[in-house]
């Protein structure tokens, strides 16, 4: 048993060089997608080519969604449609209720609420439950999905956002998601064997704050969501590389 992940994207919302931050976590041959930006299948195909490990929509058992900003959620429509039409199954979405609250009405409904199923007939009304299954995440208790045990914690961000701790194979992967620097969150993540932490400008975490953390903690930390001008070579914390597979 082992816990690994493949980085599909590592960039921020404004990146001209990289895909938006997203990674696929694997344990016991089951794959959990963490966030889902567009173009998600192209991201998976390119990661498959670079790692040699096949990855496509048919291997995704669920999407763990941290928040609704487009650079983290814009691929849900296409992946939901692909699951509906091609795989003929619903796509499971793991998300805290505060995150999921406006997922349909505020994000997906405009493109998915009407569907012409037979040529010449008017569109049929569709709802979230026609395409997706929602499994609520909780800040009070862990949630089981296949081999994964998932814990969540709210972060400080513009919209409801959850950090994650994902347990499988006797290991734990922590993910800050988008957040301002938060000592309480750092402490919560510190129990993980490997921590993926964002760094960026604005209401995000400054690199200098992470670089000042104890060396033992920095050694177990990897950076994601960094801007295009981030000096990866000078970083005292290893930045993740796009299209690479890591073992926790």
Short mmCIF file of C-alpha atoms in Angstrom, two decimals:
data_model
loop_
_atom_site.label_atom_id
_atom_site.label_comp_id
_atom_site.label_asym_id
_atom_site.label_seq_id
_atom_site.Cartn_x
_atom_site.Cartn_y
_atom_site.Cartn_z
CA UNK A 1 0.00 0.00 0.00
CA UNK A 2 1.24 3.51 -0.83
CA UNK A 3 0.00 7.06 -1.30
CA UNK A 4 1.16 9.04 -4.33
CA UNK A 5 0.06 12.03 -6.36
CA UNK A 6 0.59 13.41 -9.83
CA UNK A 7 0.69 17.16 -10.42
CA UNK A 8 -1.56 18.09 -13.34
CA UNK A 9 -1.11 21.82 -12.84
CA UNK A 10 0.86 24.00 -10.44
CA UNK A 11 0.14 27.57 -11.57
CA UNK A 12 -2.11 30.35 -10.34
CA UNK A 13 -5.16 31.89 -12.03
CA UNK A 14 -3.04 34.30 -14.08
CA UNK A 15 -0.34 31.92 -15.27
CA UNK A 16 0.80 32.07 -18.89
CA UNK A 17 3.23 29.18 -18.37
CA UNK A 18 1.41 26.47 -16.43
CA UNK A 19 -1.97 24.86 -15.90
CA UNK A 20 -3.98 25.86 -12.86
CA UNK A 21 -3.22 24.00 -9.64
CA UNK A 22 -4.64 20.49 -9.55
CA UNK A 23 -3.33 17.05 -8.65
CA UNK A 24 -4.47 13.43 -8.73
CA UNK A 25 -3.97 11.39 -5.56
CA UNK A 26 -3.66 7.61 -5.92
CA UNK A 27 -3.93 4.73 -3.47
CA UNK A 28 -4.89 1.09 -4.05
CA UNK A 29 -5.32 1.85 -7.79
CA UNK A 30 -8.04 4.42 -7.01
CA UNK A 31 -7.62 8.04 -8.05
CA UNK A 32 -8.99 11.10 -6.25
CA UNK A 33 -8.77 14.37 -8.17
CA UNK A 34 -8.11 17.42 -6.01
CA UNK A 35 -9.79 20.37 -7.74
CA UNK A 36 -10.77 20.37 -11.39
CA UNK A 37 -9.73 23.25 -13.64
CA UNK A 38 -10.16 23.34 -17.42
CA UNK A 39 -8.91 21.65 -19.65
CA UNK A 40 -8.85 18.73 -17.25
CA UNK A 41 -8.62 15.81 -19.70
CA UNK A 42 -5.79 17.50 -21.60
CA UNK A 43 -4.01 18.02 -18.28
CA UNK A 44 -4.43 14.33 -17.45
CA UNK A 45 -3.25 13.21 -20.89
CA UNK A 46 -0.09 15.31 -20.72
CA UNK A 47 0.65 14.09 -17.20
CA UNK A 48 0.17 10.51 -18.41
CA UNK A 49 2.73 11.09 -21.15
CA UNK A 50 5.30 12.61 -18.77
CA UNK A 51 4.91 10.03 -15.98
CA UNK A 52 4.13 6.90 -18.01
CA UNK A 53 1.14 6.24 -15.71
CA UNK A 54 -2.20 6.17 -17.59
CA UNK A 55 -4.64 8.73 -16.24
CA UNK A 56 -8.00 9.76 -17.68
CA UNK A 57 -11.58 10.42 -16.58
CA UNK A 58 -12.41 6.73 -16.30
CA UNK A 59 -9.85 6.36 -13.48
CA UNK A 60 -11.21 9.28 -11.43
CA UNK A 61 -13.42 7.99 -8.63
CA UNK A 62 -14.28 11.47 -7.30
CA UNK A 63 -13.26 15.13 -7.25
CA UNK A 64 -12.36 16.74 -3.92
CA UNK A 65 -13.25 20.38 -4.49
CA UNK A 66 -11.59 23.01 -2.29
CA UNK A 67 -13.46 26.09 -3.58
CA UNK A 68 -15.34 27.58 -6.53
CA UNK A 69 -12.83 29.95 -8.12
CA UNK A 70 -12.56 29.14 -11.82
CA UNK A 71 -8.90 28.16 -11.66
CA UNK A 72 -9.95 25.33 -9.34
CA UNK A 73 -13.45 24.42 -10.55
CA UNK A 74 -13.86 25.38 -14.23
CA UNK A 75 -13.34 21.81 -15.47
CA UNK A 76 -16.29 20.35 -13.58
CA UNK A 77 -18.72 21.05 -16.42
CA UNK A 78 -16.67 19.20 -19.04
CA UNK A 79 -15.78 16.34 -16.70
CA UNK A 80 -19.41 16.09 -15.60
CA UNK A 81 -20.60 15.97 -19.20
CA UNK A 82 -17.94 13.40 -20.12
CA UNK A 83 -19.01 11.21 -17.21
CA UNK A 84 -22.69 11.59 -18.20
CA UNK A 85 -22.37 10.98 -21.95
CA UNK A 86 -19.29 8.76 -22.34
CA UNK A 87 -18.83 6.94 -19.04
CA UNK A 88 -22.59 6.90 -18.34
CA UNK A 89 -22.16 7.48 -14.64
CA UNK A 90 -22.42 10.36 -12.22
CA UNK A 91 -19.33 12.22 -11.11
CA UNK A 92 -18.90 12.22 -7.34
CA UNK A 93 -17.92 15.57 -5.83
CA UNK A 94 -16.53 15.73 -2.31
CA UNK A 95 -16.97 19.24 -0.95
CA UNK A 96 -17.83 21.01 2.27
CA UNK A 97 -21.47 22.24 2.23
CA UNK A 98 -20.29 25.86 2.34
CA UNK A 99 -18.23 25.20 -0.80
CA UNK A 100 -20.98 23.26 -2.58
CA UNK A 101 -23.75 25.72 -1.68
CA UNK A 102 -23.49 27.72 -4.93
CA UNK A 103 -21.83 25.09 -7.11
CA UNK A 104 -24.94 24.41 -9.19
CA UNK A 105 -26.90 27.67 -9.21
CA UNK A 106 -23.86 29.94 -9.19
CA UNK A 107 -21.51 27.97 -11.45
CA UNK A 108 -22.79 24.96 -13.38
CA UNK A 109 -26.47 25.56 -14.08
CA UNK A 110 -25.93 28.15 -16.83
CA UNK A 111 -24.23 25.55 -19.02
CA UNK A 112 -25.88 22.33 -17.83
CA UNK A 113 -29.48 22.98 -16.79
CA UNK A 114 -30.96 22.32 -20.25
CA UNK A 115 -30.07 19.34 -22.42
CA UNK A 116 -31.39 18.29 -25.84
CA UNK A 117 -31.44 14.51 -25.58
CA UNK A 118 -33.19 13.82 -28.91
CA UNK A 119 -32.83 15.84 -32.09
CA UNK A 120 -35.90 17.91 -32.88
CA UNK A 121 -37.19 17.87 -29.32
CA UNK A 122 -37.01 20.76 -26.84
CA UNK A 123 -34.34 20.71 -24.14
CA UNK A 124 -35.05 18.75 -20.98
CA UNK A 125 -34.47 20.46 -17.63
CA UNK A 126 -31.53 19.03 -15.74
CA UNK A 127 -30.37 19.38 -12.16
CA UNK A 128 -27.17 18.79 -10.21
CA UNK A 129 -28.25 15.28 -9.25
CA UNK A 130 -28.57 14.27 -12.92
CA UNK A 131 -24.82 14.65 -13.42
CA UNK A 132 -23.21 14.58 -9.99
CA UNK A 133 -23.29 13.01 -6.55
CA UNK A 134 -22.36 15.25 -3.65
CA UNK A 135 -20.56 13.80 -0.63
CA UNK A 136 -20.25 16.49 2.07
CA UNK A 137 -16.89 17.03 3.71
CA UNK A 138 -16.87 18.08 7.35
CA UNK A 139 -14.61 20.14 9.58
CA UNK A 140 -15.86 18.09 12.54
CA UNK A 141 -15.09 14.56 11.38
CA UNK A 142 -13.30 12.63 8.64
CA UNK A 143 -15.05 11.33 5.53
CA UNK A 144 -14.25 7.99 3.91
CA UNK A 145 -14.00 7.62 0.14
CA UNK A 146 -12.63 4.27 -0.96
CA UNK A 147 -9.09 3.95 0.47
CA UNK A 148 -9.01 7.67 1.32
CA UNK A 149 -9.90 9.21 4.67
CA UNK A 150 -10.38 12.94 4.19
CA UNK A 151 -10.33 15.72 6.77
CA UNK A 152 -11.03 19.38 6.01
CA UNK A 153 -10.50 22.77 7.60
CA UNK A 154 -11.72 26.18 6.46
CA UNK A 155 -9.06 28.60 5.22
CA UNK A 156 -8.94 32.39 5.01
CA UNK A 157 -9.85 33.20 1.40
CA UNK A 158 -12.28 35.29 -0.65
CA UNK A 159 -14.86 32.49 -0.91
CA UNK A 160 -15.48 29.41 1.27
CA UNK A 161 -12.37 27.24 0.89
CA UNK A 162 -11.17 24.10 2.62
CA UNK A 163 -7.71 22.77 3.28
CA UNK A 164 -7.44 18.98 3.20
CA UNK A 165 -5.67 16.13 4.95
CA UNK A 166 -5.88 12.96 2.87
CA UNK A 167 -4.97 9.66 4.55
CA UNK A 168 -4.30 6.37 2.75
CA UNK A 169 -1.77 3.57 2.91
CA UNK A 170 -0.63 4.60 6.36
CA UNK A 171 0.45 8.04 5.08
CA UNK A 172 -1.07 11.52 5.12
CA UNK A 173 -0.95 14.25 2.45
CA UNK A 174 -1.83 17.77 3.58
CA UNK A 175 -3.00 20.52 1.21
CA UNK A 176 -3.44 24.16 2.22
CA UNK A 177 -5.62 25.05 -0.78
CA UNK A 178 -5.85 28.83 -1.35
CA UNK A 179 -5.30 30.77 1.87
CA UNK A 180 -3.68 33.71 3.54
CA UNK A 181 -0.88 32.76 5.92
CA UNK A 182 -2.47 31.10 8.94
CA UNK A 183 -0.38 29.74 11.82
CA UNK A 184 -3.33 27.62 12.96
CA UNK A 185 -3.60 26.05 9.53
CA UNK A 186 0.15 25.39 9.43
CA UNK A 187 -0.15 23.61 12.77
CA UNK A 188 -3.13 21.58 11.47
CA UNK A 189 -1.18 20.57 8.37
CA UNK A 190 2.01 19.80 10.30
CA UNK A 191 0.79 16.31 11.25
CA UNK A 192 0.89 15.27 7.58
CA UNK A 193 3.84 13.33 6.16
CA UNK A 194 3.98 15.71 3.18
CA UNK A 195 2.42 19.18 2.93
CA UNK A 196 1.47 20.93 -0.31
CA UNK A 197 1.19 24.66 0.40
CA UNK A 198 0.26 27.50 -1.90
CA UNK A 199 2.24 30.72 -2.19
CA UNK A 200 1.27 33.86 -4.10
CA UNK A 201 0.44 37.55 -3.90
CA UNK A 202 -2.63 39.28 -2.45
CA UNK A 203 -4.86 37.24 -0.12
CA UNK A 204 -2.52 34.28 -0.40
CA UNK A 205 0.49 33.07 1.57
CA UNK A 206 3.72 35.06 1.10
CA UNK A 207 6.74 32.89 0.36
CA UNK A 208 8.73 34.70 3.06
CA UNK A 209 6.31 33.45 5.74
CA UNK A 210 6.81 29.83 4.66
CA UNK A 211 10.58 30.25 4.27
CA UNK A 212 10.76 31.35 7.93
CA UNK A 213 9.18 28.12 9.20
CA UNK A 214 11.37 25.55 11.02
CA UNK A 215 13.68 23.57 8.74
CA UNK A 216 12.08 20.23 9.66
CA UNK A 217 8.68 21.49 8.55
CA UNK A 218 10.03 23.07 5.35
CA UNK A 219 11.63 19.72 4.46
CA UNK A 220 8.18 18.12 4.42
CA UNK A 221 6.61 20.96 2.44
CA UNK A 222 6.18 21.47 -1.31
CA UNK A 223 5.01 24.66 -3.04
CA UNK A 224 2.13 25.03 -5.50
CA UNK A 225 0.03 27.86 -7.01
CA UNK A 226 3.09 30.07 -7.28
CA UNK A 227 3.22 32.95 -9.80
CA UNK A 228 5.13 32.80 -13.08
CA UNK A 229 7.84 35.12 -11.76
CA UNK A 230 8.57 32.98 -8.70
CA UNK A 231 12.28 32.13 -8.47
CA UNK A 232 12.07 28.35 -8.11
CA UNK A 233 15.85 27.94 -8.05
CA UNK A 234 16.27 30.21 -5.03
CA UNK A 235 13.43 28.69 -2.99
CA UNK A 236 14.35 26.99 0.29
CA UNK A 237 11.15 24.92 -0.09
CA UNK A 238 10.89 22.55 -3.06
CA UNK A 239 8.39 23.81 -5.65
CA UNK A 240 6.29 21.11 -7.27
CA UNK A 241 6.89 20.43 -10.96
CA UNK A 242 4.01 20.04 -13.37
CA UNK A 243 3.43 16.57 -14.79
CA UNK A 244 5.47 14.73 -12.19
CA UNK A 245 4.53 11.84 -9.89
CA UNK A 246 5.43 12.00 -6.21
CA UNK A 247 5.27 9.45 -3.39
CA UNK A 248 4.15 10.65 0.04
#
